[in-house]
PDB file of C-alpha atoms in Angstrom:
ATOM      1  CA  UNK A  10    -226.575-205.495 -89.568  1.00  0.00           C
ATOM      2  CA  UNK A  11    -227.144-201.516 -89.107  1.00  0.00           C
ATOM      3  CA  UNK A  12    -227.136-199.839 -92.696  1.00  0.00           C
ATOM      4  CA  UNK A  13    -226.403-196.423 -90.471  1.00  0.00           C
ATOM      5  CA  UNK A  14    -223.579-198.168 -89.795  1.00  0.00           C
ATOM      6  CA  UNK A  15    -222.163-200.541 -92.627  1.00  0.00           C
ATOM      7  CA  UNK A  16    -223.362-197.273 -95.455  1.00  0.00           C
ATOM      8  CA  UNK A  17    -220.649-194.581 -94.597  1.00  0.00           C
ATOM      9  CA  UNK A  18    -218.717-197.828 -93.749  1.00  0.00           C
ATOM     10  CA  UNK A  19    -217.939-198.348 -97.163  1.00  0.00           C
ATOM     11  CA  UNK A  20    -217.895-195.380 -98.336  1.00  0.00           C
ATOM     12  CA  UNK A  21    -215.121-194.634 -96.280  1.00  0.00           C
ATOM     13  CA  UNK A  22    -212.954-197.227 -97.449  1.00  0.00           C
ATOM     14  CA  UNK A  23    -213.877-196.811-100.720  1.00  0.00           C
ATOM     15  CA  UNK A  24    -212.545-193.377-100.970  1.00  0.00           C
ATOM     16  CA  UNK A  25    -210.012-193.111 -98.532  1.00  0.00           C
ATOM     17  CA  UNK A  26    -208.716-195.941-101.641  1.00  0.00           C
ATOM     18  CA  UNK A  27    -209.777-193.233-103.882  1.00  0.00           C
ATOM     19  CA  UNK A  28    -208.389-190.195-102.183  1.00  0.00           C
ATOM     20  CA  UNK A  29    -205.019-192.229-102.185  1.00  0.00           C
ATOM     21  CA  UNK A  30    -204.933-192.660-105.667  1.00  0.00           C
ATOM     22  CA  UNK A  31    -205.469-189.122-106.643  1.00  0.00           C
ATOM     23  CA  UNK A  32    -202.674-188.252-104.393  1.00  0.00           C
ATOM     24  CA  UNK A  33    -200.496-190.146-105.824  1.00  0.00           C
ATOM     25  CA  UNK A  34    -201.469-188.914-110.184  1.00  0.00           C
ATOM     26  CA  UNK A  35    -200.182-185.473-107.802  1.00  0.00           C
ATOM     27  CA  UNK A  36    -196.753-186.370-106.565  1.00  0.00           C
ATOM     28  CA  UNK A  37    -196.634-188.222-109.505  1.00  0.00           C
ATOM     29  CA  UNK A  38    -198.137-185.322-112.462  1.00  0.00           C
ATOM     30  CA  UNK A  39    -197.544-182.242-110.621  1.00  0.00           C
ATOM     31  CA  UNK A  40    -200.853-180.827-112.288  1.00  0.00           C
ATOM     32  CA  UNK A  41    -203.092-179.045-109.775  1.00  0.00           C
ATOM     33  CA  UNK A  42    -207.103-180.947-110.401  1.00  0.00           C
ATOM     34  CA  UNK A  43    -205.313-183.882-109.099  1.00  0.00           C
ATOM     35  CA  UNK A  44    -204.652-181.076-106.236  1.00  0.00           C
ATOM     36  CA  UNK A  45    -207.938-179.933-105.853  1.00  0.00           C
ATOM     37  CA  UNK A  46    -209.941-183.258-106.509  1.00  0.00           C
ATOM     38  CA  UNK A  47    -207.125-184.930-104.347  1.00  0.00           C
ATOM     39  CA  UNK A  48    -208.488-181.900-101.243  1.00  0.00           C
ATOM     40  CA  UNK A  49    -212.152-182.665-102.071  1.00  0.00           C
ATOM     41  CA  UNK A  50    -212.233-186.430-101.872  1.00  0.00           C
ATOM     42  CA  UNK A  51    -210.017-186.481 -98.894  1.00  0.00           C
ATOM     43  CA  UNK A  52    -212.655-183.651 -97.916  1.00  0.00           C
ATOM     44  CA  UNK A  53    -215.862-186.561 -98.875  1.00  0.00           C
ATOM     45  CA  UNK A  54    -213.762-189.317 -96.607  1.00  0.00           C
ATOM     46  CA  UNK A  55    -214.364-186.796 -93.870  1.00  0.00           C
ATOM     47  CA  UNK A  56    -217.575-186.449 -94.026  1.00  0.00           C
ATOM     48  CA  UNK A  57    -218.527-190.547 -94.702  1.00  0.00           C
ATOM     49  CA  UNK A  58    -215.459-190.951 -91.467  1.00  0.00           C
ATOM     50  CA  UNK A  59    -217.768-188.716 -89.744  1.00  0.00           C
ATOM     51  CA  UNK A  60    -220.670-190.370 -90.411  1.00  0.00           C
ATOM     52  CA  UNK A  61    -219.700-194.082 -89.647  1.00  0.00           C
ATOM     53  CA  UNK A  62    -218.109-192.566 -86.120  1.00  0.00           C
ATOM     54  CA  UNK A  63    -221.671-191.381 -85.066  1.00  0.00           C
ATOM     55  CA  UNK A  64    -223.396-194.775 -85.398  1.00  0.00           C
ATOM     56  CA  UNK A  65    -220.170-195.980 -83.508  1.00  0.00           C
ATOM     57  CA  UNK A  66    -219.215-193.411 -80.860  1.00  0.00           C
ATOM     58  CA  UNK A  67    -221.578-191.055 -80.650  1.00  0.00           C
ATOM     59  CA  UNK A  68    -221.635-187.064 -80.352  1.00  0.00           C
ATOM     60  CA  UNK A  69    -219.198-184.768 -81.097  1.00  0.00           C
ATOM     61  CA  UNK A  70    -218.837-181.580 -82.023  1.00  0.00           C
ATOM     62  CA  UNK A  71    -215.762-181.749 -83.641  1.00  0.00           C
ATOM     63  CA  UNK A  72    -216.490-184.649 -85.989  1.00  0.00           C
ATOM     64  CA  UNK A  73    -219.415-182.440 -86.362  1.00  0.00           C
ATOM     65  CA  UNK A  74    -217.964-180.013 -88.084  1.00  0.00           C
ATOM     66  CA  UNK A  75    -216.134-182.869 -89.698  1.00  0.00           C
ATOM     67  CA  UNK A  76    -218.429-183.724 -90.766  1.00  0.00           C
ATOM     68  CA  UNK A  77    -220.981-180.138 -91.882  1.00  0.00           C
ATOM     69  CA  UNK A  78    -217.715-177.971 -93.250  1.00  0.00           C
ATOM     70  CA  UNK A  79    -215.979-180.545 -95.258  1.00  0.00           C
ATOM     71  CA  UNK A  80    -219.096-183.219 -96.216  1.00  0.00           C
ATOM     72  CA  UNK A  81    -221.958-181.076 -96.682  1.00  0.00           C
ATOM     73  CA  UNK A  82    -220.302-177.593 -97.952  1.00  0.00           C
ATOM     74  CA  UNK A  83    -216.832-177.332 -98.820  1.00  0.00           C
ATOM     75  CA  UNK A  84    -216.298-180.830-100.955  1.00  0.00           C
ATOM     76  CA  UNK A  85    -218.390-181.190-104.031  1.00  0.00           C
ATOM     77  CA  UNK A  86    -217.045-177.325-104.468  1.00  0.00           C
ATOM     78  CA  UNK A  87    -213.301-178.389-104.183  1.00  0.00           C
ATOM     79  CA  UNK A  88    -213.920-181.423-106.572  1.00  0.00           C
ATOM     80  CA  UNK A  89    -216.242-179.840-109.240  1.00  0.00           C
ATOM     81  CA  UNK A  90    -212.508-176.920-109.094  1.00  0.00           C
ATOM     82  CA  UNK A  91    -210.540-179.617-109.986  1.00  0.00           C
ATOM     83  CA  UNK A  92    -212.206-180.104-112.788  1.00  0.00           C
ATOM     84  CA  UNK A  93    -212.292-177.230-114.087  1.00  0.00           C
ATOM     85  CA  UNK A  94    -209.227-176.901-113.982  1.00  0.00           C
ATOM     86  CA  UNK A  95    -208.736-179.636-116.726  1.00  0.00           C
ATOM     87  CA  UNK A  96    -210.352-178.239-118.745  1.00  0.00           C
ATOM     88  CA  UNK A  97    -209.656-175.046-118.216  1.00  0.00           C
ATOM     89  CA  UNK A  98    -205.979-173.518-118.368  1.00  0.00           C
ATOM     90  CA  UNK A  99    -206.659-170.093-118.920  1.00  0.00           C
ATOM     91  CA  UNK A 100    -205.377-167.440-116.376  1.00  0.00           C
ATOM     92  CA  UNK A 101    -208.855-166.856-115.246  1.00  0.00           C
ATOM     93  CA  UNK A 102    -209.128-169.842-113.527  1.00  0.00           C
ATOM     94  CA  UNK A 103    -206.378-168.767-110.883  1.00  0.00           C
ATOM     95  CA  UNK A 104    -208.893-166.597-110.357  1.00  0.00           C
ATOM     96  CA  UNK A 105    -211.462-168.867-109.286  1.00  0.00           C
ATOM     97  CA  UNK A 106    -209.718-170.301-107.330  1.00  0.00           C
ATOM     98  CA  UNK A 107    -208.580-167.803-105.555  1.00  0.00           C
ATOM     99  CA  UNK A 108    -211.974-166.770-104.529  1.00  0.00           C
ATOM    100  CA  UNK A 109    -213.088-170.640-104.359  1.00  0.00           C
ATOM    101  CA  UNK A 110    -210.235-170.159-101.141  1.00  0.00           C
ATOM    102  CA  UNK A 111    -211.633-166.791 -99.817  1.00  0.00           C
ATOM    103  CA  UNK A 112    -215.553-168.424 -99.545  1.00  0.00           C
ATOM    104  CA  UNK A 113    -214.416-171.500 -97.812  1.00  0.00           C
ATOM    105  CA  UNK A 114    -212.565-169.552 -94.920  1.00  0.00           C
ATOM    106  CA  UNK A 115    -215.842-167.139 -94.874  1.00  0.00           C
ATOM    107  CA  UNK A 116    -217.364-170.495 -94.876  1.00  0.00           C
ATOM    108  CA  UNK A 117    -215.171-171.040 -91.660  1.00  0.00           C
ATOM    109  CA  UNK A 118    -215.938-168.119 -90.080  1.00  0.00           C
ATOM    110  CA  UNK A 119    -219.792-168.729 -90.308  1.00  0.00           C
ATOM    111  CA  UNK A 120    -218.914-172.562 -89.536  1.00  0.00           C
ATOM    112  CA  UNK A 121    -216.538-171.833 -86.495  1.00  0.00           C
ATOM    113  CA  UNK A 122    -219.406-169.024 -85.092  1.00  0.00           C
ATOM    114  CA  UNK A 123    -222.150-171.939 -85.392  1.00  0.00           C
ATOM    115  CA  UNK A 124    -220.564-174.276 -83.149  1.00  0.00           C
ATOM    116  CA  UNK A 125    -221.262-173.258 -79.532  1.00  0.00           C
ATOM    117  CA  UNK A 126    -224.795-172.788 -80.215  1.00  0.00           C
ATOM    118  CA  UNK A 127    -225.454-176.598 -81.472  1.00  0.00           C
ATOM    119  CA  UNK A 128    -228.140-178.287 -79.228  1.00  0.00           C
ATOM    120  CA  UNK A 129    -226.273-182.261 -79.016  1.00  0.00           C
ATOM    121  CA  UNK A 130    -229.630-182.877 -76.568  1.00  0.00           C
ATOM    122  CA  UNK A 131    -231.371-183.847 -79.409  1.00  0.00           C
ATOM    123  CA  UNK A 132    -228.554-186.289 -81.123  1.00  0.00           C
ATOM    124  CA  UNK A 133    -229.800-190.132 -81.024  1.00  0.00           C
ATOM    125  CA  UNK A 134    -226.239-192.123 -82.150  1.00  0.00           C
ATOM    126  CA  UNK A 135    -229.469-194.521 -83.769  1.00  0.00           C
ATOM    127  CA  UNK A 136    -229.909-192.181 -86.221  1.00  0.00           C
ATOM    128  CA  UNK A 137    -228.591-189.795 -89.845  1.00  0.00           C
ATOM    129  CA  UNK A 138    -226.925-187.147 -88.634  1.00  0.00           C
ATOM    130  CA  UNK A 139    -228.804-185.702 -91.970  1.00  0.00           C
ATOM    131  CA  UNK A 140    -231.826-186.894 -90.281  1.00  0.00           C
ATOM    132  CA  UNK A 141    -230.716-184.738 -87.281  1.00  0.00           C
ATOM    133  CA  UNK A 142    -228.728-181.716 -88.447  1.00  0.00           C
ATOM    134  CA  UNK A 143    -231.484-179.559 -88.951  1.00  0.00           C
ATOM    135  CA  UNK A 144    -232.139-179.428 -85.073  1.00  0.00           C
ATOM    136  CA  UNK A 145    -229.292-179.633 -84.097  1.00  0.00           C
ATOM    137  CA  UNK A 146    -228.315-176.199 -85.580  1.00  0.00           C
ATOM    138  CA  UNK A 147    -230.055-173.002 -85.492  1.00  0.00           C
ATOM    139  CA  UNK A 148    -232.225-172.031 -88.053  1.00  0.00           C
ATOM    140  CA  UNK A 149    -231.003-169.612 -90.981  1.00  0.00           C
ATOM    141  CA  UNK A 150    -231.755-166.809 -89.156  1.00  0.00           C
ATOM    142  CA  UNK A 151    -231.337-167.655 -86.112  1.00  0.00           C
ATOM    143  CA  UNK A 152    -227.284-167.390 -86.241  1.00  0.00           C
ATOM    144  CA  UNK A 153    -226.513-170.148 -88.564  1.00  0.00           C
ATOM    145  CA  UNK A 154    -225.696-168.157 -91.657  1.00  0.00           C
ATOM    146  CA  UNK A 155    -223.171-170.202 -93.060  1.00  0.00           C
ATOM    147  CA  UNK A 156    -226.126-172.892 -93.957  1.00  0.00           C
ATOM    148  CA  UNK A 157    -226.786-170.223 -97.053  1.00  0.00           C
ATOM    149  CA  UNK A 158    -223.397-170.946 -97.832  1.00  0.00           C
ATOM    150  CA  UNK A 159    -223.870-175.033 -99.092  1.00  0.00           C
ATOM    151  CA  UNK A 160    -226.237-173.785-102.172  1.00  0.00           C
ATOM    152  CA  UNK A 161    -223.080-171.086-103.308  1.00  0.00           C
ATOM    153  CA  UNK A 162    -220.924-174.098-103.118  1.00  0.00           C
ATOM    154  CA  UNK A 163    -222.757-177.467-104.157  1.00  0.00           C
ATOM    155  CA  UNK A 164    -224.624-175.278-107.290  1.00  0.00           C
ATOM    156  CA  UNK A 165    -220.526-174.752-108.563  1.00  0.00           C
ATOM    157  CA  UNK A 166    -219.272-177.685-107.789  1.00  0.00           C
ATOM    158  CA  UNK A 167    -222.407-179.798-110.020  1.00  0.00           C
ATOM    159  CA  UNK A 168    -222.076-177.230-113.150  1.00  0.00           C
ATOM    160  CA  UNK A 169    -217.936-178.380-112.427  1.00  0.00           C
ATOM    161  CA  UNK A 170    -217.687-181.347-111.920  1.00  0.00           C
ATOM    162  CA  UNK A 171    -220.876-182.743-113.819  1.00  0.00           C
ATOM    163  CA  UNK A 172    -222.116-180.523-116.156  1.00  0.00           C
ATOM    164  CA  UNK A 173    -217.675-180.803-116.898  1.00  0.00           C
ATOM    165  CA  UNK A 174    -217.918-184.761-116.837  1.00  0.00           C
ATOM    166  CA  UNK A 175    -220.634-184.794-119.035  1.00  0.00           C
ATOM    167  CA  UNK A 176    -218.991-182.317-121.891  1.00  0.00           C
ATOM    168  CA  UNK A 177    -216.230-184.295-121.748  1.00  0.00           C
ATOM    169  CA  UNK A 178    -217.951-187.789-122.192  1.00  0.00           C
ATOM    170  CA  UNK A 179    -219.742-185.216-125.287  1.00  0.00           C
ATOM    171  CA  UNK A 180    -216.327-184.444-127.190  1.00  0.00           C
ATOM    172  CA  UNK A 181    -214.603-187.727-126.797  1.00  0.00           C
ATOM    173  CA  UNK A 182    -217.266-189.534-128.201  1.00  0.00           C
ATOM    174  CA  UNK A 183    -218.309-187.026-130.900  1.00  0.00           C
ATOM    175  CA  UNK A 184    -214.276-187.438-131.503  1.00  0.00           C
ATOM    176  CA  UNK A 185    -215.136-191.551-131.461  1.00  0.00           C
ATOM    177  CA  UNK A 186    -211.667-191.476-130.110  1.00  0.00           C
ATOM    178  CA  UNK A 187    -211.173-193.157-126.863  1.00  0.00           C
ATOM    179  CA  UNK A 188    -214.354-195.317-125.385  1.00  0.00           C
ATOM    180  CA  UNK A 189    -213.069-195.517-122.166  1.00  0.00           C
ATOM    181  CA  UNK A 190    -212.470-192.007-121.276  1.00  0.00           C
ATOM    182  CA  UNK A 191    -216.835-191.894-122.294  1.00  0.00           C
ATOM    183  CA  UNK A 192    -217.862-194.373-120.274  1.00  0.00           C
ATOM    184  CA  UNK A 193    -215.384-193.398-117.091  1.00  0.00           C
ATOM    185  CA  UNK A 194    -216.703-189.032-116.874  1.00  0.00           C
ATOM    186  CA  UNK A 195    -220.420-190.799-117.261  1.00  0.00           C
ATOM    187  CA  UNK A 196    -219.801-193.224-114.528  1.00  0.00           C
ATOM    188  CA  UNK A 197    -218.022-189.986-112.979  1.00  0.00           C
ATOM    189  CA  UNK A 198    -221.565-188.246-113.219  1.00  0.00           C
ATOM    190  CA  UNK A 199    -223.513-190.594-112.750  1.00  0.00           C
ATOM    191  CA  UNK A 200    -221.963-190.767-108.952  1.00  0.00           C
ATOM    192  CA  UNK A 201    -221.423-187.054-108.922  1.00  0.00           C
ATOM    193  CA  UNK A 202    -225.482-186.832-109.145  1.00  0.00           C
ATOM    194  CA  UNK A 203    -226.109-189.426-107.590  1.00  0.00           C
ATOM    195  CA  UNK A 204    -224.566-187.047-104.422  1.00  0.00           C
ATOM    196  CA  UNK A 205    -226.166-184.284-105.272  1.00  0.00           C
ATOM    197  CA  UNK A 206    -230.042-186.369-105.485  1.00  0.00           C
ATOM    198  CA  UNK A 207    -229.287-187.783-101.613  1.00  0.00           C
ATOM    199  CA  UNK A 208    -227.773-183.933-101.059  1.00  0.00           C
ATOM    200  CA  UNK A 209    -230.342-182.544-102.128  1.00  0.00           C
ATOM    201  CA  UNK A 210    -234.413-185.065-100.490  1.00  0.00           C
ATOM    202  CA  UNK A 211    -231.238-184.440 -97.422  1.00  0.00           C
ATOM    203  CA  UNK A 212    -231.788-180.801 -97.025  1.00  0.00           C
ATOM    204  CA  UNK A 213    -235.255-180.514 -98.544  1.00  0.00           C
ATOM    205  CA  UNK A 214    -235.892-182.968 -95.198  1.00  0.00           C
ATOM    206  CA  UNK A 215    -235.267-186.259 -96.117  1.00  0.00           C
ATOM    207  CA  UNK A 216    -231.890-187.080 -94.854  1.00  0.00           C
ATOM    208  CA  UNK A 217    -232.496-191.389 -94.700  1.00  0.00           C
ATOM    209  CA  UNK A 218    -230.931-191.573 -98.332  1.00  0.00           C
ATOM    210  CA  UNK A 219    -227.338-189.486 -97.721  1.00  0.00           C
ATOM    211  CA  UNK A 220    -224.988-192.574 -97.175  1.00  0.00           C
ATOM    212  CA  UNK A 221    -226.603-194.615 -99.547  1.00  0.00           C
ATOM    213  CA  UNK A 222    -226.089-192.052-102.389  1.00  0.00           C
ATOM    214  CA  UNK A 223    -222.381-191.152-100.831  1.00  0.00           C
ATOM    215  CA  UNK A 224    -221.933-195.102-101.424  1.00  0.00           C
ATOM    216  CA  UNK A 225    -223.007-195.037-105.126  1.00  0.00           C
ATOM    217  CA  UNK A 226    -221.206-192.212-105.836  1.00  0.00           C
ATOM    218  CA  UNK A 227    -218.022-193.638-104.354  1.00  0.00           C
ATOM    219  CA  UNK A 228    -218.160-196.335-106.606  1.00  0.00           C
ATOM    220  CA  UNK A 229    -218.987-194.896-109.573  1.00  0.00           C
ATOM    221  CA  UNK A 230    -216.088-191.545-109.519  1.00  0.00           C
ATOM    222  CA  UNK A 231    -214.044-194.572-108.680  1.00  0.00           C
ATOM    223  CA  UNK A 232    -215.282-196.770-111.428  1.00  0.00           C
ATOM    224  CA  UNK A 233    -214.790-193.738-113.440  1.00  0.00           C
ATOM    225  CA  UNK A 234    -212.125-192.121-112.458  1.00  0.00           C
ATOM    226  CA  UNK A 235    -210.124-196.168-113.499  1.00  0.00           C
ATOM    227  CA  UNK A 236    -211.635-196.531-116.589  1.00  0.00           C
ATOM    228  CA  UNK A 237    -210.947-192.680-117.991  1.00  0.00           C
ATOM    229  CA  UNK A 238    -207.909-193.440-116.547  1.00  0.00           C
ATOM    230  CA  UNK A 239    -206.831-196.415-118.233  1.00  0.00           C
ATOM    231  CA  UNK A 240    -203.596-196.303-120.722  1.00  0.00           C
ATOM    232  CA  UNK A 241    -205.067-195.911-124.605  1.00  0.00           C
ATOM    233  CA  UNK A 242    -204.845-198.849-126.541  1.00  0.00           C
ATOM    234  CA  UNK A 243    -203.582-198.366-130.297  1.00  0.00           C
ATOM    235  CA  UNK A 244    -207.266-200.102-131.262  1.00  0.00           C
ATOM    236  CA  UNK A 245    -208.869-197.093-128.955  1.00  0.00           C
ATOM    237  CA  UNK A 246    -207.264-194.230-130.524  1.00  0.00           C
ATOM    238  CA  UNK A 247    -208.554-194.777-133.752  1.00  0.00           C
ATOM    239  CA  UNK A 248    -211.834-192.639-134.939  1.00  0.00           C
ATOM    240  CA  UNK A 249    -213.123-196.174-136.163  1.00  0.00           C
ATOM    241  CA  UNK A 250    -213.529-197.876-133.466  1.00  0.00           C
ATOM    242  CA  UNK A 251    -215.806-195.774-131.081  1.00  0.00           C
ATOM    243  CA  UNK A 252    -217.921-195.891-134.446  1.00  0.00           C
ATOM    244  CA  UNK A 253    -221.573-193.993-133.604  1.00  0.00           C
ATOM    245  CA  UNK A 254    -225.661-195.775-135.352  1.00  0.00           C
ATOM    246  CA  UNK A 255    -225.509-194.545-139.650  1.00  0.00           C
TER     247      UNK A 255
ATOM    248  CA  UNK B  30    -237.189-193.234-141.995  1.00  0.00           C
ATOM    249  CA  UNK B  31    -239.753-194.011-140.438  1.00  0.00           C
ATOM    250  CA  UNK B  32    -242.958-192.507-141.743  1.00  0.00           C
ATOM    251  CA  UNK B  33    -244.713-190.320-139.115  1.00  0.00           C
ATOM    252  CA  UNK B  34    -247.878-192.508-139.084  1.00  0.00           C
ATOM    253  CA  UNK B  35    -245.621-195.751-138.233  1.00  0.00           C
ATOM    254  CA  UNK B  36    -243.947-193.353-135.859  1.00  0.00           C
ATOM    255  CA  UNK B  37    -246.923-192.485-134.010  1.00  0.00           C
ATOM    256  CA  UNK B  38    -247.443-196.614-133.511  1.00  0.00           C
ATOM    257  CA  UNK B  39    -244.206-197.484-132.430  1.00  0.00           C
ATOM    258  CA  UNK B  40    -243.487-198.240-128.437  1.00  0.00           C
ATOM    259  CA  UNK B  41    -241.853-195.002-126.590  1.00  0.00           C
ATOM    260  CA  UNK B  42    -238.597-197.278-126.609  1.00  0.00           C
ATOM    261  CA  UNK B  43    -239.045-197.679-130.555  1.00  0.00           C
ATOM    262  CA  UNK B  44    -239.499-193.931-131.229  1.00  0.00           C
ATOM    263  CA  UNK B  45    -236.671-192.866-129.073  1.00  0.00           C
ATOM    264  CA  UNK B  46    -234.735-196.045-130.389  1.00  0.00           C
ATOM    265  CA  UNK B  47    -233.227-196.547-127.878  1.00  0.00           C
ATOM    266  CA  UNK B  48    -234.324-200.445-128.352  1.00  0.00           C
ATOM    267  CA  UNK B  49    -231.666-202.112-131.262  1.00  0.00           C
ATOM    268  CA  UNK B  50    -233.842-202.617-133.844  1.00  0.00           C
ATOM    269  CA  UNK B  51    -234.052-206.795-134.911  1.00  0.00           C
ATOM    270  CA  UNK B  52    -232.038-207.349-137.244  1.00  0.00           C
ATOM    271  CA  UNK B  53    -230.009-204.559-137.686  1.00  0.00           C
ATOM    272  CA  UNK B  54    -226.159-204.730-138.125  1.00  0.00           C
ATOM    273  CA  UNK B  55    -225.425-202.395-136.227  1.00  0.00           C
ATOM    274  CA  UNK B  56    -222.859-203.493-134.032  1.00  0.00           C
ATOM    275  CA  UNK B  57    -223.624-203.644-129.970  1.00  0.00           C
ATOM    276  CA  UNK B  58    -220.485-201.099-129.113  1.00  0.00           C
ATOM    277  CA  UNK B  59    -222.286-198.812-131.850  1.00  0.00           C
ATOM    278  CA  UNK B  60    -225.256-199.071-130.766  1.00  0.00           C
ATOM    279  CA  UNK B  61    -224.532-198.218-127.009  1.00  0.00           C
ATOM    280  CA  UNK B  62    -222.304-195.120-128.593  1.00  0.00           C
ATOM    281  CA  UNK B  63    -224.438-193.594-130.805  1.00  0.00           C
ATOM    282  CA  UNK B  64    -228.509-194.156-128.619  1.00  0.00           C
ATOM    283  CA  UNK B  65    -227.588-195.255-125.156  1.00  0.00           C
ATOM    284  CA  UNK B  66    -225.343-193.347-123.877  1.00  0.00           C
ATOM    285  CA  UNK B  67    -225.980-189.804-125.752  1.00  0.00           C
ATOM    286  CA  UNK B  68    -229.761-190.335-124.056  1.00  0.00           C
ATOM    287  CA  UNK B  69    -227.810-190.856-120.653  1.00  0.00           C
ATOM    288  CA  UNK B  70    -225.917-188.335-121.248  1.00  0.00           C
ATOM    289  CA  UNK B  71    -229.229-185.537-121.954  1.00  0.00           C
ATOM    290  CA  UNK B  72    -230.705-186.840-119.485  1.00  0.00           C
ATOM    291  CA  UNK B  73    -228.397-186.526-116.754  1.00  0.00           C
ATOM    292  CA  UNK B  74    -227.749-182.910-117.805  1.00  0.00           C
ATOM    293  CA  UNK B  75    -231.486-182.469-117.081  1.00  0.00           C
ATOM    294  CA  UNK B  76    -231.595-183.861-113.416  1.00  0.00           C
ATOM    295  CA  UNK B  77    -228.517-181.611-112.906  1.00  0.00           C
ATOM    296  CA  UNK B  78    -230.180-178.367-114.656  1.00  0.00           C
ATOM    297  CA  UNK B  79    -233.265-179.511-111.990  1.00  0.00           C
ATOM    298  CA  UNK B  80    -230.971-179.662-108.991  1.00  0.00           C
ATOM    299  CA  UNK B  81    -229.320-176.140-109.775  1.00  0.00           C
ATOM    300  CA  UNK B  82    -232.847-175.397-109.760  1.00  0.00           C
ATOM    301  CA  UNK B  83    -233.722-176.429-106.577  1.00  0.00           C
ATOM    302  CA  UNK B  84    -230.706-175.919-105.589  1.00  0.00           C
ATOM    303  CA  UNK B  85    -231.002-171.685-105.821  1.00  0.00           C
ATOM    304  CA  UNK B  86    -235.180-172.395-104.431  1.00  0.00           C
ATOM    305  CA  UNK B  87    -234.004-172.991-101.636  1.00  0.00           C
ATOM    306  CA  UNK B  88    -230.443-170.760-100.970  1.00  0.00           C
ATOM    307  CA  UNK B  89    -233.597-167.957-102.131  1.00  0.00           C
ATOM    308  CA  UNK B  90    -236.399-169.763 -99.982  1.00  0.00           C
ATOM    309  CA  UNK B  91    -239.018-169.607-102.395  1.00  0.00           C
ATOM    310  CA  UNK B  92    -237.939-174.534-101.518  1.00  0.00           C
ATOM    311  CA  UNK B  93    -237.809-174.922 -97.708  1.00  0.00           C
TER     312      UNK B  93
END
C-alpha cells in the first residue's frame, strides 16, 4: 500500500466532508467567517486532491498550480481569516479582507509568471510532490518570487487560526463554561499546528511528513469543528460545569 | 502547598502539577480543565511562536 496515495486520498475525503459542512453553515447563516473558512478548507481540499492526482495519474502543470497556489500559498491565510472575522466584528477587519484579496491576486500573477519555468523532467510519481517541488520550481532569485509570498500568508494564517483558537479556548476556560468549545478549539489549534509543523519541515527540506501532517490536521480540525459547534445543553451553559482545580 | 524542599525533590510531573495527586478529591473533569488543557494551550502557544520565528527566518534568508 503506497502511503503517497493513501494519505492524500484520506485527507481529501475528510476535507470534502469538512468543507461541505462549513459551506452549508454559511448558506444557512450567511456569516462571513463561515465563507472564508469554507474557501480556505476548499483550498486545502484542492491541495490534497492534487497530491492524490500526482500519485495516481502523474505530472500536470495545472495540478501543480492548484497544489502550490492553493495548498502551499493561500489556504492557511483564508482559514485563519475566517477565525479573525469570527473573533472581531469591527470595521478594520474589512480592510484586512481587502488586503488579503489584493495580496492573493498579486500572488496569483507571480504564480502564473513562474508556471512556464517549471521543470517537469524532475518529477517522480513515486515520491511526494512536497519532496521534489523545490527542484521543479526555479529558485527564488531565478524568477520564483511567488515562493517569497508563502511566509507572509502562512504567518498570518498561523497567528489568526492557531492564536485565535487558543485564545477562544482560553476565554471559555476562564469563564468556566461551554467545555465543548474549549476542547473543540484546542483540537482545531492542534490540527492547525500539525499542518504548520509539516509545512515548515517541507520548506526546510524534509517534505516527507507533509501528507501525514495534512491528514492529522484534517481529522483534528474537523473533530474540533464538530465538538465546538455542538448545541449547548442546559448543563454545559452553567458556569459550574467546567469547574477547575482549586 | 509544598515547601521549596519538597518541590525540588518531587518528580517533574508532580512539580508541574500535571499528574493527578494521589487521594485528591479533584474530579477528572476538573483536573482536565484545571491542569491539562491550560498546559496544552501554553505549549501550543509556544510551538506557534517557534513556527512564526522560523517562517520569519526563512523570509529574511537566515534559515534556508
